[in-house]
Amino acid sequence: GALAGEKLAGSLEQACRTFEQAEGDQASEALGELLLAVVAAAREKGADAEMSLLEACKGLVERFSAAEERAAREGLPLGETF
């Protein structure tokens, strides 16, 4: 319900703030907590976090490959096409 959604949003917000402020080993720990919060959000929505990540990675690979092809075709640095 709405209360669960607000709690989840607060959890994600706090995890983001903690990660942004963390450094070194604390950043790794904070990232883990942030990832757990994202997985919880996915579960709340009925989404499969692992499959969503795999699909997003496939999309990134496709966009990067297209940028590489365009850079080669147009003689541009990759940074200008991605």
Short mmCIF file of C-alpha atoms in Angstrom, two decimals:
data_model
loop_
_atom_site.label_atom_id
_atom_site.label_comp_id
_atom_site.label_asym_id
_atom_site.label_seq_id
_atom_site.Cartn_x
_atom_site.Cartn_y
_atom_site.Cartn_z
CA GLY A 1 0.00 0.00 0.00
CA ALA A 2 0.87 3.66 0.17
CA LEU A 3 2.53 3.34 3.58
CA ALA A 4 4.77 0.50 2.39
CA GLY A 5 5.67 2.56 -0.70
CA GLU A 6 6.60 5.57 1.44
CA LYS A 7 8.72 3.40 3.72
CA LEU A 8 10.44 1.88 0.70
CA ALA A 9 11.08 5.30 -0.85
CA GLY A 10 12.53 6.51 2.44
CA SER A 11 14.77 3.45 2.62
CA LEU A 12 16.05 4.04 -0.92
CA GLU A 13 16.59 7.73 -0.22
CA GLN A 14 18.55 7.02 2.95
CA ALA A 15 20.66 4.36 1.22
CA CYS A 16 21.47 6.82 -1.59
CA ARG A 17 22.48 9.55 0.86
CA THR A 18 24.66 7.13 2.83
CA PHE A 19 26.37 5.94 -0.34
CA GLU A 20 26.99 9.48 -1.60
CA GLN A 21 28.70 10.42 1.67
CA ALA A 22 30.72 7.23 2.11
CA GLU A 23 34.36 6.70 1.13
CA GLY A 24 36.68 3.72 0.84
CA ASP A 25 35.50 0.50 2.49
CA GLN A 26 32.45 2.31 3.81
CA ALA A 27 31.43 3.08 0.22
CA SER A 28 31.47 -0.64 -0.62
CA GLU A 29 29.31 -1.42 2.40
CA ALA A 30 26.95 1.47 1.59
CA LEU A 31 26.69 0.29 -2.01
CA GLY A 32 25.67 -3.15 -0.78
CA GLU A 33 22.93 -1.59 1.34
CA LEU A 34 21.79 0.53 -1.61
CA LEU A 35 21.61 -2.54 -3.85
CA LEU A 36 19.56 -4.38 -1.23
CA ALA A 37 17.17 -1.43 -1.07
CA VAL A 38 16.81 -1.46 -4.86
CA VAL A 39 16.11 -5.20 -4.85
CA ALA A 40 13.48 -4.65 -2.15
CA ALA A 41 11.88 -1.96 -4.32
CA ALA A 42 11.85 -4.35 -7.28
CA ARG A 43 10.29 -7.08 -5.18
CA GLU A 44 7.61 -4.65 -3.94
CA LYS A 45 6.68 -3.97 -7.59
CA GLY A 46 6.78 -7.64 -8.52
CA ALA A 47 9.82 -7.14 -10.76
CA ASP A 48 12.70 -9.59 -11.06
CA ALA A 49 15.74 -7.50 -10.15
CA GLU A 50 18.23 -9.93 -11.69
CA MET A 51 16.40 -10.14 -15.02
CA SER A 52 15.95 -6.36 -15.06
CA LEU A 53 19.69 -5.89 -14.56
CA LEU A 54 20.51 -8.41 -17.28
CA GLU A 55 18.18 -6.64 -19.71
CA ALA A 56 19.68 -3.26 -18.82
CA CYS A 57 23.19 -4.65 -19.40
CA LYS A 58 22.14 -6.02 -22.79
CA GLY A 59 20.80 -2.59 -23.70
CA LEU A 60 24.04 -0.94 -22.60
CA VAL A 61 26.11 -3.36 -24.68
CA GLU A 62 23.90 -2.66 -27.71
CA ARG A 63 24.19 1.13 -27.26
CA PHE A 64 27.96 0.89 -26.78
CA SER A 65 28.37 -1.32 -29.84
CA ALA A 66 26.34 1.12 -31.92
CA ALA A 67 28.49 3.99 -30.63
CA GLU A 68 31.68 2.08 -31.51
CA GLU A 69 30.38 1.41 -35.02
CA ARG A 70 29.42 5.04 -35.51
CA ALA A 71 32.78 6.25 -34.20
CA ALA A 72 34.62 3.94 -36.59
CA ARG A 73 32.37 4.83 -39.53
CA GLU A 74 32.59 8.60 -38.96
CA GLY A 75 36.17 8.72 -37.70
CA LEU A 76 35.11 10.20 -34.37
CA PRO A 77 36.45 9.54 -30.87
CA LEU A 78 34.21 7.09 -29.05
CA GLY A 79 33.44 9.72 -26.40
CA GLU A 80 31.67 11.81 -29.04
CA THR A 81 29.33 9.00 -30.03
CA PHE A 82 28.43 7.44 -26.68
#
